[in-house]
Short mmCIF file of C-alpha atoms in Angstrom, two decimals:
data_model
loop_
_atom_site.label_atom_id
_atom_site.label_comp_id
_atom_site.label_asym_id
_atom_site.label_seq_id
_atom_site.Cartn_x
_atom_site.Cartn_y
_atom_site.Cartn_z
CA UNK A 208 -2.22 -1.12 -2.30
CA UNK A 209 -1.39 0.52 -5.61
CA UNK A 210 1.30 -1.24 -7.65
CA UNK A 211 2.62 1.68 -9.69
CA UNK A 212 6.06 1.27 -8.08
CA UNK A 213 6.30 -2.10 -9.85
CA UNK A 214 6.00 -0.56 -13.32
CA UNK A 215 9.69 -1.21 -14.19
CA UNK A 216 8.98 -4.94 -13.92
CA UNK A 217 6.39 -4.82 -16.68
CA UNK A 218 8.26 -2.63 -19.15
CA UNK A 219 10.39 -5.55 -20.28
CA UNK A 220 10.07 -9.26 -20.91
CA UNK A 221 11.49 -11.96 -18.66
CA UNK A 222 12.28 -14.52 -17.60
CA UNK A 223 12.74 -13.07 -14.11
CA UNK A 224 14.84 -13.95 -11.10
CA UNK A 225 13.07 -13.14 -7.83
CA UNK A 226 14.71 -13.52 -4.42
CA UNK A 227 13.23 -12.62 -1.02
CA UNK A 228 16.22 -12.25 1.26
CA UNK A 229 16.61 -11.94 5.04
CA UNK A 230 20.03 -10.52 6.02
CA UNK A 231 19.97 -12.17 9.49
CA UNK A 232 21.80 -10.64 12.46
CA UNK A 233 24.65 -8.14 12.39
CA UNK A 234 27.32 -10.37 13.94
CA UNK A 235 29.90 -12.91 12.84
CA UNK A 236 27.47 -15.83 12.76
CA UNK A 237 24.94 -13.63 10.94
CA UNK A 238 27.50 -12.77 8.27
CA UNK A 239 28.19 -16.47 7.73
CA UNK A 240 24.47 -17.26 7.45
CA UNK A 241 24.05 -14.43 4.93
CA UNK A 242 26.82 -15.85 2.77
CA UNK A 243 25.25 -19.30 2.87
CA UNK A 244 21.82 -17.85 2.05
CA UNK A 245 23.24 -16.01 -0.96
CA UNK A 246 24.84 -19.21 -2.23
CA UNK A 247 21.61 -21.15 -1.74
CA UNK A 248 19.53 -18.55 -3.59
CA UNK A 249 21.93 -18.42 -6.52
CA UNK A 250 22.13 -22.21 -6.70
CA UNK A 251 18.33 -22.38 -6.85
CA UNK A 252 18.26 -19.88 -9.70
CA UNK A 253 20.91 -21.82 -11.60
CA UNK A 254 19.05 -25.10 -11.10
CA UNK A 255 15.89 -23.50 -12.51
CA UNK A 256 17.74 -22.32 -15.62
CA UNK A 257 18.76 -18.72 -14.88
CA UNK A 258 21.54 -17.32 -17.07
CA UNK A 259 24.95 -16.64 -15.54
CA UNK A 260 24.80 -12.84 -15.96
CA UNK A 261 21.51 -12.55 -14.10
CA UNK A 262 22.69 -14.85 -11.32
CA UNK A 263 25.81 -12.75 -10.96
CA UNK A 264 23.77 -9.53 -10.73
CA UNK A 265 21.54 -11.08 -8.06
CA UNK A 266 24.54 -12.32 -6.08
CA UNK A 267 26.11 -8.86 -6.03
CA UNK A 268 22.83 -7.25 -4.97
CA UNK A 269 22.25 -9.76 -2.17
CA UNK A 270 25.78 -9.33 -0.82
CA UNK A 271 25.09 -5.60 -0.43
CA UNK A 272 22.03 -6.19 1.77
CA UNK A 273 22.81 -5.88 5.47
CA UNK A 274 20.79 -5.88 8.71
CA UNK A 275 21.74 -2.32 9.59
CA UNK A 276 20.16 -0.76 6.50
CA UNK A 277 17.52 -3.42 5.83
CA UNK A 278 16.67 -5.19 9.10
CA UNK A 279 13.69 -7.01 7.58
CA UNK A 280 15.42 -7.76 4.28
CA UNK A 281 14.72 -6.99 0.64
CA UNK A 282 13.28 -8.53 -2.47
CA UNK A 283 15.41 -8.41 -5.62
CA UNK A 284 14.00 -8.66 -9.15
CA UNK A 285 16.49 -9.22 -11.99
CA UNK A 286 16.33 -9.97 -15.70
CA UNK A 287 18.69 -9.80 -18.64
CA UNK A 288 21.80 -9.66 -16.50
CA UNK A 289 20.77 -6.72 -14.29
CA UNK A 290 18.77 -5.96 -11.16
CA UNK A 291 15.69 -4.05 -12.29
CA UNK A 292 14.14 -3.40 -8.87
CA UNK A 293 15.14 -3.90 -5.23
CA UNK A 294 12.48 -3.18 -2.61
CA UNK A 295 12.74 -3.01 1.18
CA UNK A 296 10.48 -5.37 3.16
CA UNK A 297 8.52 -4.42 6.27
CA UNK A 298 8.72 -7.94 7.71
CA UNK A 299 11.39 -10.58 7.17
CA UNK A 300 10.35 -13.59 5.07
CA UNK A 301 9.75 -16.75 7.12
CA UNK A 302 11.70 -18.64 4.50
CA UNK A 303 13.90 -17.63 1.61
CA UNK A 304 12.11 -17.56 -1.73
CA UNK A 305 14.08 -17.78 -4.96
CA UNK A 306 12.44 -18.33 -8.34
CA UNK A 307 13.18 -18.15 -12.05
CA UNK A 308 9.97 -17.71 -14.00
CA UNK A 309 8.41 -15.82 -16.93
CA UNK A 310 6.95 -13.26 -14.48
CA UNK A 311 8.24 -11.76 -11.22
CA UNK A 312 7.02 -13.51 -8.07
CA UNK A 313 4.87 -10.79 -6.47
CA UNK A 314 2.41 -12.06 -3.87
CA UNK A 315 5.03 -12.48 -1.11
CA UNK A 316 6.02 -8.83 -1.66
CA UNK A 317 2.48 -7.68 -0.91
CA UNK A 318 2.43 -9.74 2.28
CA UNK A 319 5.89 -8.71 3.48
CA UNK A 320 5.59 -5.04 2.55
CA UNK A 321 2.35 -4.72 4.44
CA UNK A 322 -0.66 -2.71 3.41
CA UNK A 323 0.12 0.29 5.55
CA UNK A 324 -1.92 3.20 4.22
CA UNK A 325 -0.28 6.52 3.44
CA UNK A 326 -0.90 8.91 6.31
CA UNK A 327 -0.78 12.72 6.27
CA UNK A 328 0.14 14.05 9.72
CA UNK A 329 -0.77 17.71 10.39
CA UNK A 330 1.12 19.39 13.25
CA UNK A 331 -1.13 22.30 14.21
CA UNK A 332 -0.92 25.36 16.42
CA UNK A 333 -2.84 28.64 16.40
CA UNK A 334 -0.58 30.28 13.85
CA UNK A 335 -0.30 27.54 11.23
CA UNK A 336 0.59 23.91 10.53
CA UNK A 337 3.31 21.64 9.17
CA UNK A 338 2.34 18.61 7.07
CA UNK A 339 4.23 15.33 6.95
CA UNK A 340 3.57 12.35 4.67
CA UNK A 341 4.09 8.92 6.22
CA UNK A 342 4.43 6.08 3.73
CA UNK A 343 6.68 3.23 2.65
CA UNK A 344 9.55 5.65 1.97
CA UNK A 345 9.44 7.01 5.54
CA UNK A 346 8.47 10.51 6.74
CA UNK A 347 8.52 13.19 4.03
CA UNK A 348 7.80 16.91 4.19
CA UNK A 349 4.40 17.68 2.63
CA UNK A 350 4.30 21.47 3.02
CA UNK A 351 3.15 23.98 5.58
CA UNK A 352 0.80 26.91 6.05
CA UNK A 353 1.18 30.08 8.10
CA UNK A 354 -1.84 32.10 9.18
CA UNK A 355 -2.07 35.49 10.84
CA UNK A 356 0.49 35.87 13.61
CA UNK A 357 -1.24 38.62 15.67
CA UNK A 358 -3.16 38.71 17.84
CA UNK A 359 -3.15 35.07 18.97
CA UNK A 360 -2.93 35.30 22.80
CA UNK A 361 -5.71 36.14 25.23
CA UNK A 362 -5.43 38.30 28.34
CA UNK A 363 -6.84 37.59 31.80
CA UNK A 364 -8.44 41.00 32.46
CA UNK A 365 -12.17 41.84 32.34
CA UNK A 366 -11.66 45.39 31.01
CA UNK A 367 -13.93 46.21 28.02
CA UNK A 368 -11.02 47.02 25.71
CA UNK A 369 -9.36 43.78 26.68
CA UNK A 370 -12.56 41.84 26.00
CA UNK A 371 -12.61 43.49 22.57
CA UNK A 372 -9.01 42.39 22.10
CA UNK A 373 -9.96 38.84 23.07
CA UNK A 374 -12.65 38.82 20.40
CA UNK A 375 -10.02 39.80 17.85
CA UNK A 376 -7.87 36.91 19.12
CA UNK A 377 -10.80 34.53 18.67
CA UNK A 378 -11.32 35.82 15.14
CA UNK A 379 -7.64 35.24 14.37
CA UNK A 380 -7.91 31.65 15.62
CA UNK A 381 -10.98 31.03 13.49
CA UNK A 382 -9.42 32.56 10.39
CA UNK A 383 -6.22 30.55 10.85
CA UNK A 384 -8.23 27.35 11.36
CA UNK A 385 -10.00 27.95 8.06
CA UNK A 386 -6.71 28.59 6.24
CA UNK A 387 -5.13 25.47 7.76
CA UNK A 388 -8.14 23.35 6.76
CA UNK A 389 -7.96 24.62 3.18
CA UNK A 390 -4.22 23.95 2.95
CA UNK A 391 -4.64 20.54 4.57
CA UNK A 392 -7.30 19.58 2.03
CA UNK A 393 -4.90 20.54 -0.79
CA UNK A 394 -1.99 18.63 0.79
CA UNK A 395 -4.23 15.59 1.25
CA UNK A 396 -5.04 15.50 -2.45
CA UNK A 397 -1.47 16.12 -3.58
CA UNK A 398 0.13 13.59 -1.22
CA UNK A 399 -2.07 10.67 -2.23
CA UNK A 400 -2.77 10.03 1.45
CA UNK A 401 -5.38 7.55 2.65
CA UNK A 402 -5.96 9.13 6.04
CA UNK A 403 -5.14 12.24 8.09
CA UNK A 404 -3.98 12.54 11.72
CA UNK A 405 -4.27 15.93 13.47
CA UNK A 406 -1.64 16.70 16.10
CA UNK A 407 -1.21 19.75 18.33
CA UNK A 408 -3.29 22.44 20.03
CA UNK A 409 -6.63 20.83 21.12
CA UNK A 410 -8.81 23.84 20.33
CA UNK A 411 -7.23 24.59 16.98
CA UNK A 412 -7.10 21.00 15.73
CA UNK A 413 -10.81 20.59 16.58
CA UNK A 414 -11.58 23.81 14.69
CA UNK A 415 -9.58 22.57 11.70
CA UNK A 416 -11.28 19.18 11.84
CA UNK A 417 -14.78 20.60 11.60
CA UNK A 418 -13.83 22.83 8.65
CA UNK A 419 -12.49 20.02 6.47
CA UNK A 420 -14.57 18.81 3.51
CA UNK A 421 -16.77 15.85 4.40
CA UNK A 422 -14.73 13.35 2.36
CA UNK A 423 -11.53 14.32 4.18
CA UNK A 424 -13.22 14.58 7.57
CA UNK A 425 -14.35 10.96 7.27
CA UNK A 426 -10.73 9.74 7.11
CA UNK A 427 -9.37 12.16 9.74
CA UNK A 428 -8.59 11.41 13.36
CA UNK A 429 -7.03 13.43 16.20
CA UNK A 430 -4.43 12.56 18.83
CA UNK A 431 -3.60 14.37 22.05
CA UNK A 432 0.05 13.38 21.78
CA UNK A 433 2.67 15.65 20.24
CA UNK A 434 2.69 19.27 19.11
CA UNK A 435 3.93 21.49 16.30
CA UNK A 436 7.00 22.68 18.22
CA UNK A 437 10.34 21.15 17.31
CA UNK A 438 11.33 18.24 19.54
CA UNK A 439 7.77 17.44 20.59
CA UNK A 440 7.71 14.02 18.96
CA UNK A 441 7.39 11.06 21.31
CA UNK A 442 6.88 7.28 21.30
CA UNK A 443 3.24 7.91 22.28
CA UNK A 444 2.74 10.05 19.17
CA UNK A 445 4.37 7.45 16.93
CA UNK A 446 2.16 4.72 18.37
CA UNK A 447 -0.95 6.89 17.91
CA UNK A 448 -0.11 7.44 14.24
CA UNK A 449 0.56 3.74 13.67
CA UNK A 450 -2.66 2.77 15.43
CA UNK A 451 -4.60 5.16 13.19
CA UNK A 452 -3.03 3.48 10.15
CA UNK A 453 -3.87 -0.01 11.46
CA UNK A 454 -7.49 0.91 12.17
CA UNK A 455 -7.85 2.49 8.73
CA UNK A 456 -6.51 -0.66 7.09
CA UNK A 457 -8.86 -2.91 9.08
CA UNK A 458 -11.84 -0.78 8.10
CA UNK A 459 -10.73 -0.80 4.45
CA UNK A 460 -10.52 -4.61 4.40
CA UNK A 461 -13.87 -5.04 6.17
CA UNK A 462 -15.60 -2.62 3.79
CA UNK A 463 -14.12 -4.37 0.74
CA UNK A 464 -15.15 -7.80 1.99
CA UNK A 465 -18.66 -6.60 2.82
CA UNK A 466 -18.97 -5.20 -0.70
CA UNK A 467 -17.52 -8.41 -2.15
CA UNK A 468 -19.97 -10.63 -0.27
CA UNK A 469 -22.90 -8.48 -1.33
CA UNK A 470 -21.70 -8.24 -4.93
CA UNK A 471 -21.17 -11.94 -5.53
CA UNK A 472 -24.51 -12.98 -4.03
CA UNK A 473 -27.04 -12.17 -6.70
CA UNK A 474 -29.96 -13.50 -8.60
CA UNK A 475 -28.90 -16.05 -11.23
CA UNK A 476 -28.31 -14.53 -14.66
CA UNK A 477 -28.27 -10.99 -13.20
CA UNK A 478 -25.36 -8.52 -13.19
CA UNK A 479 -22.91 -8.73 -10.28
CA UNK A 480 -20.33 -6.35 -8.84
CA UNK A 481 -17.81 -9.00 -7.75
CA UNK A 482 -16.28 -12.19 -9.13
CA UNK A 483 -14.13 -15.00 -7.78
CA UNK A 484 -12.26 -17.93 -9.22
CA UNK A 485 -9.62 -17.95 -11.93
CA UNK A 486 -11.84 -18.19 -15.05
CA UNK A 487 -14.01 -15.21 -14.05
CA UNK A 488 -10.99 -13.16 -13.00
CA UNK A 489 -9.14 -13.88 -16.23
CA UNK A 490 -12.12 -12.60 -18.19
CA UNK A 491 -12.35 -9.50 -15.99
CA UNK A 492 -8.67 -8.52 -16.29
CA UNK A 493 -8.75 -8.98 -20.05
CA UNK A 494 -11.53 -6.39 -20.19
CA UNK A 495 -9.83 -4.08 -17.63
CA UNK A 496 -12.84 -4.38 -15.33
CA UNK A 497 -10.98 -5.08 -12.07
CA UNK A 498 -11.17 -2.21 -9.60
CA UNK A 499 -9.75 -4.10 -6.59
CA UNK A 500 -8.02 -7.47 -6.76
CA UNK A 501 -8.49 -9.52 -3.57
CA UNK A 502 -5.83 -12.07 -2.67
CA UNK A 503 -5.99 -14.49 0.26
CA UNK A 504 -2.42 -15.87 0.55
CA UNK A 505 -3.48 -19.35 1.67
CA UNK A 506 -5.86 -19.83 -1.28
CA UNK A 507 -5.40 -22.87 -3.51
CA UNK A 508 -6.01 -20.97 -6.75
CA UNK A 509 -2.96 -18.70 -6.40
CA UNK A 510 -0.66 -21.37 -7.84
CA UNK A 511 -3.11 -22.51 -10.51
CA UNK A 512 -1.59 -22.58 -13.99
CA UNK A 513 -2.60 -19.84 -16.41
CA UNK A 514 -1.18 -18.83 -19.78
CA UNK A 515 0.09 -15.39 -20.75
CA UNK A 516 1.32 -13.45 -23.75
CA UNK A 517 3.54 -10.40 -24.00
CA UNK A 518 0.72 -7.99 -23.20
CA UNK A 519 -0.63 -7.89 -19.61
CA UNK A 520 -4.21 -8.46 -20.75
CA UNK A 521 -3.23 -11.57 -22.69
CA UNK A 522 -4.22 -13.98 -19.92
CA UNK A 523 -6.00 -17.27 -20.43
CA UNK A 524 -6.96 -20.40 -18.55
CA UNK A 525 -5.85 -22.66 -21.43
CA UNK A 526 -2.96 -22.49 -23.86
CA UNK A 527 -5.22 -22.68 -26.91
CA UNK A 528 -7.26 -19.79 -25.57
CA UNK A 529 -4.10 -17.68 -25.18
CA UNK A 530 -3.27 -18.30 -28.83
CA UNK A 531 -6.66 -16.95 -29.89
CA UNK A 532 -5.69 -13.71 -28.10
CA UNK A 533 -2.83 -13.23 -30.55
CA UNK A 534 0.08 -14.83 -28.68
CA UNK A 535 1.77 -17.52 -30.79
CA UNK A 536 4.01 -18.75 -27.95
CA UNK A 537 2.10 -18.39 -24.65
CA UNK A 538 3.90 -19.17 -21.40
CA UNK A 539 2.58 -20.97 -18.30
CA UNK A 540 2.64 -18.93 -15.07
CA UNK A 541 1.03 -18.83 -11.65
CA UNK A 542 -2.45 -17.29 -11.64
CA UNK A 543 -1.59 -14.72 -8.93
CA UNK A 544 1.44 -13.43 -10.85
CA UNK A 545 -0.55 -13.06 -14.07
CA UNK A 546 -3.42 -11.27 -12.33
CA UNK A 547 -1.09 -8.95 -10.41
CA UNK A 548 0.69 -7.93 -13.61
CA UNK A 549 -2.67 -7.10 -15.19
CA UNK A 550 -3.81 -5.23 -12.07
CA UNK A 551 -0.65 -3.14 -11.97
CA UNK A 552 -0.83 -1.91 -15.56
CA UNK A 553 -4.55 -1.08 -15.31
CA UNK A 554 -4.09 0.91 -12.06
CA UNK A 555 -6.26 -1.49 -10.07
CA UNK A 556 -5.98 -1.60 -6.29
CA UNK A 557 -4.77 -4.81 -4.64
CA UNK A 558 -5.90 -5.93 -1.20
CA UNK A 559 -4.41 -8.78 0.79
CA UNK A 560 -7.16 -10.54 2.71
CA UNK A 561 -6.02 -12.09 6.01
CA UNK A 562 -5.62 -15.88 5.81
CA UNK A 563 -8.38 -18.02 7.21
CA UNK A 564 -8.20 -18.29 11.00
CA UNK A 565 -9.39 -21.87 11.21
CA UNK A 566 -12.68 -21.15 13.01
CA UNK A 567 -14.70 -21.61 9.84
CA UNK A 568 -15.76 -17.97 9.70
CA UNK A 569 -15.15 -16.35 6.33
CA UNK A 570 -12.65 -18.98 5.26
CA UNK A 571 -14.03 -19.06 1.73
CA UNK A 572 -13.72 -15.34 1.03
CA UNK A 573 -12.79 -15.17 -1.74
CA UNK A 574 -13.19 -18.75 -2.91
CA UNK A 575 -9.83 -20.24 -3.87
CA UNK A 576 -8.08 -17.13 -2.56
CA UNK A 577 -8.68 -14.91 -5.60
CA UNK A 578 -11.53 -12.47 -6.17
CA UNK A 579 -12.22 -8.97 -7.42
CA UNK A 580 -14.47 -5.97 -7.05
CA UNK A 581 -15.40 -4.68 -10.48
CA UNK A 582 -15.35 -1.23 -12.03
CA UNK A 583 -18.69 -1.93 -13.64
CA UNK A 584 -21.20 -4.73 -13.38
CA UNK A 585 -20.58 -8.09 -14.92
CA UNK A 586 -23.20 -9.62 -17.16
CA UNK A 587 -23.01 -13.41 -16.90
CA UNK A 588 -22.74 -15.27 -20.21
#
């Protein structure tokens, strides 16, 4: 997950009010529970020292959240008397979280927003294709391409002239497939998609698939459900697209963990491609070496105290160390919040690793719940 959408949270100093809010059901009892939840969240912020203007801004934002528009709830980030960012959640929080701290509380957002990859769906027929981007903001138009319109239909006769016509039809199909593949490759790059799903005519989508560049072909799958024609969407198509996204995410996590395990197991005093534990991660983020930050939500190190300055790379394990980085008044924060701020401003990827399942398999990956894949090798001190 890229955190560029969180940039507004790091353009200004805190302290920050963070509230993860579930609007409950859309009935009379639900409305009463929402009102009580708003009061509880605001009381928590006040008890932790939030100023009146910020509490008021949070209260107004929470009162506007309803189950019809946001069935799974929202997270609200506020500072300086105004709501800076409000983000829709994919899953409702199991419990309400309200905090007043130097940094926004971010790890629950990554869990509750999911890690659904951005998917580019290509609706293909023999004359062209329509492209649709599927991401956190919902379906969005991503362009289209139109190939040659004639001739595109075969005949059933065996006459020589008709066989010649059929060859021309075949050539049209092939040319259109090449044009669709080229346009799809461009749309893939422009949309920032993680994977591609091909929908529509079986022959044409297969022809497009084989003409894609290797890098795109590796993240492309096909489904027999749906078509390019208007009104051809169906629950089966939606499930196929979602399943493709789930499988892509599982593969992404498995590949990252395989690389992490291999990278952290090295010969003593030799370079490594992965680190774990707060001290090593703090050093890595200060040097902008983190390519992918790995977070296991049940890890003990997430809440470990670290010290920060105004700049995102001013992170330290000890207060005295933070002062040597140029911050005269460092502030204590959770390790996961400090590392996520640094990851966001250095364009690092963030991956939520599933919590340990209790069977003893992989429960220490990463150790303490925090690890990273590095942009370049790390030379141990």
